[in-house]
Coordinates of C-alpha atoms in Angstrom, one line a residue:
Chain A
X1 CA -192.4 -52.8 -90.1
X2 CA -192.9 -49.5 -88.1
X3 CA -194.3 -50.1 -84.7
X4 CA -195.8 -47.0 -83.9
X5 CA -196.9 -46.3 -80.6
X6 CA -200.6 -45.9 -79.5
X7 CA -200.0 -43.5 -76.4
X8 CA -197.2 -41.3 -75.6
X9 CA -196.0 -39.2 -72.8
X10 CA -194.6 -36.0 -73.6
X11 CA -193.1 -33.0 -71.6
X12 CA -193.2 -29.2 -72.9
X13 CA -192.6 -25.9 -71.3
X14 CA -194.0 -23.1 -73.0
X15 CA -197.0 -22.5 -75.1
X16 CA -198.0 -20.6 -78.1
X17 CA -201.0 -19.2 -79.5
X18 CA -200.9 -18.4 -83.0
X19 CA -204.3 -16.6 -83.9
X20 CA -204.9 -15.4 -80.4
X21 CA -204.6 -12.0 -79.4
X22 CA -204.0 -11.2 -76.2
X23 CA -200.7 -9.6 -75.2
X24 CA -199.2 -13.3 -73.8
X25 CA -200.3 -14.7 -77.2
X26 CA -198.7 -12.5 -79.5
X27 CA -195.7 -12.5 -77.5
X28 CA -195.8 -15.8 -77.5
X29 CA -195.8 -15.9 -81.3
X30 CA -192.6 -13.6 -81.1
X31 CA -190.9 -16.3 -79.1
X32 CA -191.9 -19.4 -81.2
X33 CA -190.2 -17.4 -84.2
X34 CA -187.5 -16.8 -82.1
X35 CA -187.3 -20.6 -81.0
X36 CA -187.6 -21.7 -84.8
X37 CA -185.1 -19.2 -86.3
X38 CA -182.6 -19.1 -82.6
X39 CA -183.4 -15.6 -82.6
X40 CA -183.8 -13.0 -80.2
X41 CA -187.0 -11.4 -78.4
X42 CA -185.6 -7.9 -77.3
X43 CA -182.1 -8.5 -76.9
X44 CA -182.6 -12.2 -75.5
X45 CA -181.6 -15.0 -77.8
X46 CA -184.3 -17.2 -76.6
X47 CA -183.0 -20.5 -76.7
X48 CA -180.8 -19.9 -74.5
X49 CA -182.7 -17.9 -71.8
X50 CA -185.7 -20.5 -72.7
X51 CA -182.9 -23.0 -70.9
X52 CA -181.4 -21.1 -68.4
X53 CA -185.3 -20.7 -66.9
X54 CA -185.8 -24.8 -67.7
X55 CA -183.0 -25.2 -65.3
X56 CA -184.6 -22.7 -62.7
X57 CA -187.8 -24.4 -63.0
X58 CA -186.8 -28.0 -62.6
X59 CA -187.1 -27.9 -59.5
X60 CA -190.7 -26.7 -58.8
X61 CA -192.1 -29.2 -61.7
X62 CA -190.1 -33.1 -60.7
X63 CA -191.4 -34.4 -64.0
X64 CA -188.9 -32.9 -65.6
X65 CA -186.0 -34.3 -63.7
X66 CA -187.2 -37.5 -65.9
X67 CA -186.2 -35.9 -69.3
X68 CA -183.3 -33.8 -68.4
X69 CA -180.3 -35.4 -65.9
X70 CA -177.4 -36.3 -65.9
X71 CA -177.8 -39.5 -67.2
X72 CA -179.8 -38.2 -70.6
X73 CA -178.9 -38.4 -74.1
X74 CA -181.0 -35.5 -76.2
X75 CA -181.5 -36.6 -79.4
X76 CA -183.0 -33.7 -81.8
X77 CA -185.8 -34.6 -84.2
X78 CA -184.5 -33.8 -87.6
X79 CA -186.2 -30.7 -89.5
X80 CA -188.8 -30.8 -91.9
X81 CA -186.7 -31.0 -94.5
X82 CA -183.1 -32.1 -94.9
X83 CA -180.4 -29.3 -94.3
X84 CA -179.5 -27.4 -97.3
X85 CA -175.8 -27.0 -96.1
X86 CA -174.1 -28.8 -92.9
X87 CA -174.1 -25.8 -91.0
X88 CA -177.4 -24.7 -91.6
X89 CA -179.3 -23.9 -88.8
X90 CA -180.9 -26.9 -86.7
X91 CA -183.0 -25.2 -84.0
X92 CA -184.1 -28.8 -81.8
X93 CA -179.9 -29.4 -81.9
X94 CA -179.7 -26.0 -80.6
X95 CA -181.9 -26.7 -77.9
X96 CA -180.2 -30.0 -76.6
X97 CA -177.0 -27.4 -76.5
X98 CA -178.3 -25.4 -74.8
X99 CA -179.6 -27.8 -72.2
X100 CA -176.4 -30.0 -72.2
X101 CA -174.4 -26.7 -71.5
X102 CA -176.8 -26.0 -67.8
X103 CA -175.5 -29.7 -67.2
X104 CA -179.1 -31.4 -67.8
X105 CA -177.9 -34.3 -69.9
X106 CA -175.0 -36.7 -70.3
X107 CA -174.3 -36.3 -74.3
X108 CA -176.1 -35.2 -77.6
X109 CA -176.5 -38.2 -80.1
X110 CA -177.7 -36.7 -83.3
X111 CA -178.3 -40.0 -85.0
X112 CA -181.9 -38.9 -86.8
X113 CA -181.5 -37.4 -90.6
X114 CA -184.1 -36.4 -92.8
X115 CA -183.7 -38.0 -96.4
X116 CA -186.7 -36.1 -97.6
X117 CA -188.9 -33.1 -97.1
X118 CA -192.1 -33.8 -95.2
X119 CA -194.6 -30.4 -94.6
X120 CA -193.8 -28.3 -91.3
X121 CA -197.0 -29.3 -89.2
X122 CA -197.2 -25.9 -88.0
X123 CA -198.0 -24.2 -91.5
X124 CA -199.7 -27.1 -93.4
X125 CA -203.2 -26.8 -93.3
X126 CA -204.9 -29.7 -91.0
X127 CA -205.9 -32.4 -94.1
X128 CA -202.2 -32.1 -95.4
X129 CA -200.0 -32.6 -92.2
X130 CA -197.5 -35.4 -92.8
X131 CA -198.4 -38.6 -90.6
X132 CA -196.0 -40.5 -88.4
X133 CA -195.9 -42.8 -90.9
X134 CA -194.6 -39.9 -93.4
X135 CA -192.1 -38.9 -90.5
X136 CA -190.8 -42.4 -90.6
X137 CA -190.4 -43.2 -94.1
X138 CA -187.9 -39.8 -94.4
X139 CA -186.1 -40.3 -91.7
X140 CA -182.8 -42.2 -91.3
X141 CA -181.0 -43.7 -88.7
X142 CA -177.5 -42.0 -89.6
X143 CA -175.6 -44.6 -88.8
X144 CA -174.5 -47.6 -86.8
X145 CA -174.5 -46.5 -83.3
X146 CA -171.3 -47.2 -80.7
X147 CA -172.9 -45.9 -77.7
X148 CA -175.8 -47.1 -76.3
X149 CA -177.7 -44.6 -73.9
X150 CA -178.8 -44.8 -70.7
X151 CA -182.7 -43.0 -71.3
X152 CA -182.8 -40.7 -74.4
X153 CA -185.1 -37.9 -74.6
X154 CA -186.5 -36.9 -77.7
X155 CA -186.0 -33.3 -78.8
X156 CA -188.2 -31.1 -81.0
X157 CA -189.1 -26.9 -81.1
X158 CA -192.3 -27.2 -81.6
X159 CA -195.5 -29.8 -81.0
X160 CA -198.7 -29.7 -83.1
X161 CA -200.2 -32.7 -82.4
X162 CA -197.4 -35.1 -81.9
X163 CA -196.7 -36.8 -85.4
X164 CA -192.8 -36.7 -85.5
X165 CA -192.8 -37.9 -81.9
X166 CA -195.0 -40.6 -83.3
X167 CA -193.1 -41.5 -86.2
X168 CA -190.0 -41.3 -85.1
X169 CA -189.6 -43.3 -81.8
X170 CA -189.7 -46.7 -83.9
X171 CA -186.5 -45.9 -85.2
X172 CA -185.0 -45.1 -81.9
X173 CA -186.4 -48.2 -80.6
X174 CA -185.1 -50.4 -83.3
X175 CA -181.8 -48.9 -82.7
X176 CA -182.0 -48.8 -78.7
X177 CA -184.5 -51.9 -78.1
X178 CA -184.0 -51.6 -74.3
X179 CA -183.8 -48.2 -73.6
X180 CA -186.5 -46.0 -72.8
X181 CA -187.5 -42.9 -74.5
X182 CA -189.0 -39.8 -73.3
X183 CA -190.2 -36.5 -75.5
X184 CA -190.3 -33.2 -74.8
X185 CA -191.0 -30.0 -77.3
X186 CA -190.0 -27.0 -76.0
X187 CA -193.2 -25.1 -77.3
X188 CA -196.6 -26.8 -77.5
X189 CA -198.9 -25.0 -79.5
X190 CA -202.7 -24.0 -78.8
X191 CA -204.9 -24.0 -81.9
X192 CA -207.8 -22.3 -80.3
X193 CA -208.3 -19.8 -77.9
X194 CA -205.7 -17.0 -75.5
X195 CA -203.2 -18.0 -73.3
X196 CA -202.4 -16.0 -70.2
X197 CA -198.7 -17.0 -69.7
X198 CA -196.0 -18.3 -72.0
X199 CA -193.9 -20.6 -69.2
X200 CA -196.3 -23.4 -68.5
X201 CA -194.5 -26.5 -67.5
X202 CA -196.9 -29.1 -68.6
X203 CA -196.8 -33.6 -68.6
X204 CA -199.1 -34.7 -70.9
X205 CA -200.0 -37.5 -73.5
X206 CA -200.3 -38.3 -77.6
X207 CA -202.7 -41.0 -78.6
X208 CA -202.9 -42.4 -81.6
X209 CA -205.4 -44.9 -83.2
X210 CA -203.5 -45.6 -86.7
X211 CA -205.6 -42.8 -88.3
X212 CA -205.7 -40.0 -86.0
X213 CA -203.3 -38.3 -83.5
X214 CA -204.8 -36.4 -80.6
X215 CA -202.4 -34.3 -78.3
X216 CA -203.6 -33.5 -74.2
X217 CA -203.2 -31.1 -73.0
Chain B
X1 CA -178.2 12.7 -96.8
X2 CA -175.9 11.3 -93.3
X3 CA -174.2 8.0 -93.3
X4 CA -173.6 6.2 -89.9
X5 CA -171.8 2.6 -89.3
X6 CA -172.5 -0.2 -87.4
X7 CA -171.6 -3.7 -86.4
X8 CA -174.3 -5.4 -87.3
X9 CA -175.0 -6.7 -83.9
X10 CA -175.3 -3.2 -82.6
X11 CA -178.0 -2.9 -85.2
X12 CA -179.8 -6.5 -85.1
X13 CA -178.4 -7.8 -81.8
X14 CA -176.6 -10.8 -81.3
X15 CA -176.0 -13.1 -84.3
X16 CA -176.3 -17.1 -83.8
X17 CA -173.4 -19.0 -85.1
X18 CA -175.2 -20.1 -88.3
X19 CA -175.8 -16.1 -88.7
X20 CA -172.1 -15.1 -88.1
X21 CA -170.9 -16.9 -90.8
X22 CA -171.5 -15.2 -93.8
X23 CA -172.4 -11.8 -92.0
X24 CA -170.5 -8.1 -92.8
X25 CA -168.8 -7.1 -90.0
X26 CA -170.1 -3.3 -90.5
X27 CA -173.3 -1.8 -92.0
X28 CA -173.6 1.0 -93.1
X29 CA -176.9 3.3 -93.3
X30 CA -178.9 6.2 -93.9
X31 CA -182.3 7.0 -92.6
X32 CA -184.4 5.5 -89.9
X33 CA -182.7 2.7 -88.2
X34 CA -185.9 1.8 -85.8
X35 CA -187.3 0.7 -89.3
X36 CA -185.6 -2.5 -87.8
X37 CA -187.0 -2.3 -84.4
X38 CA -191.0 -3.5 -85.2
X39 CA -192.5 -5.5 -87.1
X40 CA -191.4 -8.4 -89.3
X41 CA -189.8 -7.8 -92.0
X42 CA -189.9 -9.6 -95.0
X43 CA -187.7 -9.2 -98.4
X44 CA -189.3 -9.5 -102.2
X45 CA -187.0 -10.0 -104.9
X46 CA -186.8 -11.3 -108.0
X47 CA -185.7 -10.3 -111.6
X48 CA -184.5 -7.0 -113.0
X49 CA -186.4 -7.6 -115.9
X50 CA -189.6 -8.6 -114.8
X51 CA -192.8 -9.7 -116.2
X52 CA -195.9 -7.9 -115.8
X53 CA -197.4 -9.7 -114.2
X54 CA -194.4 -10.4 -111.8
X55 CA -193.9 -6.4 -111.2
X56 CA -197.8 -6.6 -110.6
X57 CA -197.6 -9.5 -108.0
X58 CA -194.5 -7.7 -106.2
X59 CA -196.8 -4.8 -106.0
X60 CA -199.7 -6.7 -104.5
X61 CA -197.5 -8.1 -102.2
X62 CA -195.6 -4.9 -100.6
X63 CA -199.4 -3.6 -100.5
X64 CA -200.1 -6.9 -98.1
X65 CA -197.1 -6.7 -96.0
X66 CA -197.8 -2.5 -95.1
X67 CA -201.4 -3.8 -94.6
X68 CA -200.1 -6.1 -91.8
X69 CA -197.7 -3.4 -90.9
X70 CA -194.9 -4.9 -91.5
X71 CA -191.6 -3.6 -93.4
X72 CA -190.8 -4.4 -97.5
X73 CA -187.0 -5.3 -97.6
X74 CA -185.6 -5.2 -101.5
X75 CA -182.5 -4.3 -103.1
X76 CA -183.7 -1.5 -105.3
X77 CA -182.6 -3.1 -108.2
X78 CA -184.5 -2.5 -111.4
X79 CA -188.0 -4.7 -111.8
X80 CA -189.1 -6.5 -109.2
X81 CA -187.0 -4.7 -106.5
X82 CA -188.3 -1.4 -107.4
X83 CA -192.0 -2.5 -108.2
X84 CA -191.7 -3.5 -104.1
X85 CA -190.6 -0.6 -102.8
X86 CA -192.5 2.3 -104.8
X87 CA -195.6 0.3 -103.5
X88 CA -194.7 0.7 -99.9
X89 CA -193.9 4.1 -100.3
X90 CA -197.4 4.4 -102.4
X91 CA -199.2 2.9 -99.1
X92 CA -197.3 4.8 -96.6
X93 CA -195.6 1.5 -95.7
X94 CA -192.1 1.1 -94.3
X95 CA -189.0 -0.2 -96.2
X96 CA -185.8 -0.8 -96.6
X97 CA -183.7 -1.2 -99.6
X98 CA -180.3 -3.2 -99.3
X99 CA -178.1 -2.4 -101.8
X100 CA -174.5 -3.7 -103.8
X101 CA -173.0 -0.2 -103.9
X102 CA -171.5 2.0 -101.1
X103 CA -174.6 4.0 -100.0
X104 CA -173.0 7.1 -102.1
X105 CA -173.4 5.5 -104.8
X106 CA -176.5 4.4 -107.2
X107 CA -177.3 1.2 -109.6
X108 CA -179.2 1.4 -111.8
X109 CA -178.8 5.3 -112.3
X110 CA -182.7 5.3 -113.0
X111 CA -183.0 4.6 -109.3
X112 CA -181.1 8.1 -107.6
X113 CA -184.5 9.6 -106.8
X114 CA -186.0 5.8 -105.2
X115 CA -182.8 5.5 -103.4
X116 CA -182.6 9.5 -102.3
X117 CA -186.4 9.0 -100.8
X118 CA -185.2 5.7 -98.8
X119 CA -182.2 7.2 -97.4
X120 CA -184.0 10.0 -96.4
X121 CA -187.4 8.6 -95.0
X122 CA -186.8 4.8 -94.8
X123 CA -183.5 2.9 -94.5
X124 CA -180.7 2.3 -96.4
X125 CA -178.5 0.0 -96.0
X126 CA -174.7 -1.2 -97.3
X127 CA -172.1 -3.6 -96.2
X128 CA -169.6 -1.6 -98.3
X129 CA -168.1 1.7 -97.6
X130 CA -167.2 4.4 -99.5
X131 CA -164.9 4.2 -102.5
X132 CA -165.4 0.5 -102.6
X133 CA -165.9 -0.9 -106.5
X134 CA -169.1 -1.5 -107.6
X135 CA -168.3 -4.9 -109.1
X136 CA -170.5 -7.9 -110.3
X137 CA -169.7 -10.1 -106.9
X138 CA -171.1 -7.3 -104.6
X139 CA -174.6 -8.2 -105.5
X140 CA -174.8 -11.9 -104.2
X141 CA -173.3 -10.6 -101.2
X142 CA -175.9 -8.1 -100.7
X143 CA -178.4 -10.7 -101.3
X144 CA -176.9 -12.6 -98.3
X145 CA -177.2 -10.0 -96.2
X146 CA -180.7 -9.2 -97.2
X147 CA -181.8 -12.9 -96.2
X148 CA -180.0 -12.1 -92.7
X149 CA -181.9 -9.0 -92.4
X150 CA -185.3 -10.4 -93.2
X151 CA -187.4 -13.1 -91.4
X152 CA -188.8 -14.1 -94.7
X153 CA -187.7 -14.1 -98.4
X154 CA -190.0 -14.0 -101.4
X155 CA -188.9 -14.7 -104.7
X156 CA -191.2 -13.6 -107.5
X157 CA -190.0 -14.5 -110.4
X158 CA -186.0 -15.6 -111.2
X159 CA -184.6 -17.3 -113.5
X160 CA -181.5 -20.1 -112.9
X161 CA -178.5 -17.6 -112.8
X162 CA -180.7 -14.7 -111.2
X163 CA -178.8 -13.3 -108.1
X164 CA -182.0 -13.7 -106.1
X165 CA -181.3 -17.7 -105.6
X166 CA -178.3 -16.8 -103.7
X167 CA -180.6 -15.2 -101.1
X168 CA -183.1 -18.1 -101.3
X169 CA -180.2 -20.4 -100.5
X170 CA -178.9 -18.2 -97.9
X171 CA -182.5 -17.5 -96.1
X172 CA -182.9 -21.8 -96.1
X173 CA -179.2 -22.2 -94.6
X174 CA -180.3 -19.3 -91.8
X175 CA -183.6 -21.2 -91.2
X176 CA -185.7 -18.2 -92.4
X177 CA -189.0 -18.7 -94.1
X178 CA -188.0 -19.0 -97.7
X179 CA -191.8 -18.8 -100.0
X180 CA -192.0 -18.4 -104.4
X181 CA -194.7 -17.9 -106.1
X182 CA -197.3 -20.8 -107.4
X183 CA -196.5 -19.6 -110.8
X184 CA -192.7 -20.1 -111.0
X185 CA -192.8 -23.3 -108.5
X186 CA -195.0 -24.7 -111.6
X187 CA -193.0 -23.4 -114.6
X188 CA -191.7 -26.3 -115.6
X189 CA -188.6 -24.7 -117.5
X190 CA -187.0 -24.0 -114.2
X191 CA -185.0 -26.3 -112.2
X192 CA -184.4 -24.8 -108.7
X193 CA -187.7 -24.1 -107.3
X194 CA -188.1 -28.0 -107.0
X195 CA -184.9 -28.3 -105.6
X196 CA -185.4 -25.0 -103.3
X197 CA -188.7 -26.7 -102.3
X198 CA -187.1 -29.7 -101.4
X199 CA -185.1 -28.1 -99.2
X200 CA -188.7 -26.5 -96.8
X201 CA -189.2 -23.6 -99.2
X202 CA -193.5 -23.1 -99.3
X203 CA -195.0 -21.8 -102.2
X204 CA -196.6 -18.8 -101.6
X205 CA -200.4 -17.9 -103.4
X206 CA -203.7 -16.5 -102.8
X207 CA -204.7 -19.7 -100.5
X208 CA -201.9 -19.6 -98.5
X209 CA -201.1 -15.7 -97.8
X210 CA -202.8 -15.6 -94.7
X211 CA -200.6 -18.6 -93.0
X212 CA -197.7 -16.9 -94.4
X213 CA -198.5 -13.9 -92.0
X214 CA -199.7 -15.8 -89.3
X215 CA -196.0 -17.3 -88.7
X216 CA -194.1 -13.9 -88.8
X217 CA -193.1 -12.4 -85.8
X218 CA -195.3 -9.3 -84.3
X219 CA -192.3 -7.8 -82.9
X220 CA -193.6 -5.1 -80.9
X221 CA -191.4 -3.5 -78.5
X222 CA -194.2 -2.3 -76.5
X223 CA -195.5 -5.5 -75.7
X224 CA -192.4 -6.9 -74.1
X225 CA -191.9 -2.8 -72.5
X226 CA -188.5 -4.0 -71.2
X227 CA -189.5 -7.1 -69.2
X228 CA -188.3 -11.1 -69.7
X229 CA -191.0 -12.7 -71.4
X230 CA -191.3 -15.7 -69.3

């Protein structure tokens, strides 16, 4: 039996505005597609410059020392659906690569799989996006695990409200009962409104009652 | 008509790993190259011998996608392919047409004048040069490199051995936004859109057009007017 957690700390870096029009918001809809597909804005392939200014920034914001050190394993949360082909693209692994090449984590464990396709929270309209519940019931635990980490953060693109973070820590925590698990999406996404800049290091919190999730900020 | 080359990341930039893999070293093209500069750009394919109703719904949708200024991608194939670029050109829209032949050369013949109008005020595009054979195996190859080009795929209508899955297969392997239509994802003679749908294809109607467009890049060079963006 699942045991999903009621409130969650999470870490993110950038933000997005989808419907927004100021100039920072539909840039920052460029980079989110860039982020999703490991594509390019201009000529920069944004993952990769994305963590090349993480590491630059650790500095001035200390909560993110927490989720990225030396002592870290990243794990990436699967995609929405299962890969069509081992080598398909697999943007949160991409991330953690490009994180664990600046020398912000110890190793890469990707131990989550997707068995089954849940709906991409981003594009689903709000009744229909999958639960934590959905996100645990497709996911797997790949296999049995040799190494046991030290912390583990938790690795997505993308946040909506929080659901796969959620859903998907049980499994971690069955697997690593005395470890401790952090998350951090590398985009958070702001349903309403403009944003005025795209880098905005941010701590903040997921609750969840059971029924609804709730992400601040 | 002029022909250039390119390496394709002199003309898209540099590939990801996942992108190298099945990419042509050279393209070549004729035409307006900064067709690939702005705006998203999003492919419509489907069967050479199309429906009505599937031509109509290609139409509709190249009309939608010059609306949000953003450029039609096919592979002027008869049907579907052609229905999809004439109704860019109709709307004063932007588009490119990939294609299975070297750029001198046309299929289907019907097509000389479509593909002479592209090349001269669109873009044209082939991954094989001149004097290569025109031979059955080309076409899935284009379709590969069309789903590399595009940041979305739409399939209108195919059937199981239509050269348009190969691109819907390739466009889910490079993580692009693979949609169908509501129509074929409910015919329930046909196999792969359940199994493309498994895979995070989205089905693409009336209700859910506007999302589609919400999540394609704006891609305006102007916006970013040679600065990092963060």
């Amino acid at each position: 039996m699942a045991n999903f957690p009621s409130k969650l700390a999470f870490a993110s870096f950038l933000q997005y505005a989808p419907r927004a029009r100021s100039d920072p918001s539909e840039l920052s809809r460029d980079v989110t597609y860039a982020v999703k597909q490991d594509g390019l804005v201009g000529k920069l392939r944004i993952i990769d410059f994305s963590a090349q200014r993480l590491s630059e920034e650790i500095g001035s914001h200390p909560f993110l020392k927490h989720y990225f050190n030396e002592s870290v394993t990243l794990v990436p949360i699967p995609r929405s659906s299962p890969l069509v082909k081992p080598d398909a693209l697999w943007p949160p692994l991409r991330i953690c690569q490009s994180i664990m090449a600046r020398g912000l984590a110890a190793n890469i464990l990707t131990c989550l799989q997707r068995s089954h396709s849940v709906q991409k929270s981003s594009t689903a309209p709000s009744g229909q996006r999958p639960s934590p519940r959905n996100h645990y019931d497709s996911v797997q635990v790949a296999e049995r695990q040799l190494l046991t980490p030290k912390a583990i953060t938790l690795v997505d693109d993308v946040i909506t409200r929080g659901s796969s973070f959620v859903g998907l820590i049980p499994h971690l925590q069955e697997t690593f009962p005395s470890v401790e698990i952090r998350c951090f999406a590398l985009v958070r996404t702001i349903s309403s409104g403009d944003i005025e800049k795209i880098l905005d290091p941010i701590e903040g919190t997921i609750t969840y009652n059971g029924f609804e999730l709730h992400r601040h900020p | 008509m002029s022909h250039r080359s390119f390496s394709l990341q002199d003309l898209l930039g540099p590939l990801n790993e996942v992108e190298l893999k099945h990419a042509p070293k050279t393209l070549f093209t004729a035409g307006d190259t900064s067709l690939l500069d702005e705006g998203a750009r999003v492919s419509i394919v489907g069967s050479r011998k199309a429906s009505p109703e599937g031509i109509r719904r290609a139409s509709k949708l190249a009309s939608a996608l010059v609306k949000n200024n953003m450029v039609v991608v096919s592979g002027l194939a008869e049907g579907i392919d052609t229905a999809s670029h004439t109704s860019a050109i109709k709307d004063k829209g932007r588009t490119i047409a990939v294609i299975g032949t070297p750029l001198g050369q046309v299929y289907p013949k019907q097509n000389a004048a479509l593909q002479e109008l592209i090349a001269r005020d669109h873009l044209l595009i082939s991954q094989f040069p001149a004097g290569y054979p025109v031979q059955r195996k080309n076409f899935p190859l284009r379709n590969r490199t069309m789903a590399l080009i595009s940041d979305a795929t739409v399939i209108i209508e195919a059937g199981e051995t239509s050269g348009s899955l190969s691109q819907g297969w390739e466009a889910l392997r490079l993580g692009r936004h693979l949609y169908i239509t509501k129509s074929i994802a409910e015919n329930p003679s046909l196999n792969w859109p359940e199994e493309m749908l498994g895979y995070g294809a989205k089905i693409l109607s009336d209700d859910t057009l506007e999302e589609f467009f919400d999540f394609l890049p704006l891609r305006s060079p102007v916006r970013l007017n040679g600065e990092l963006p963060f």
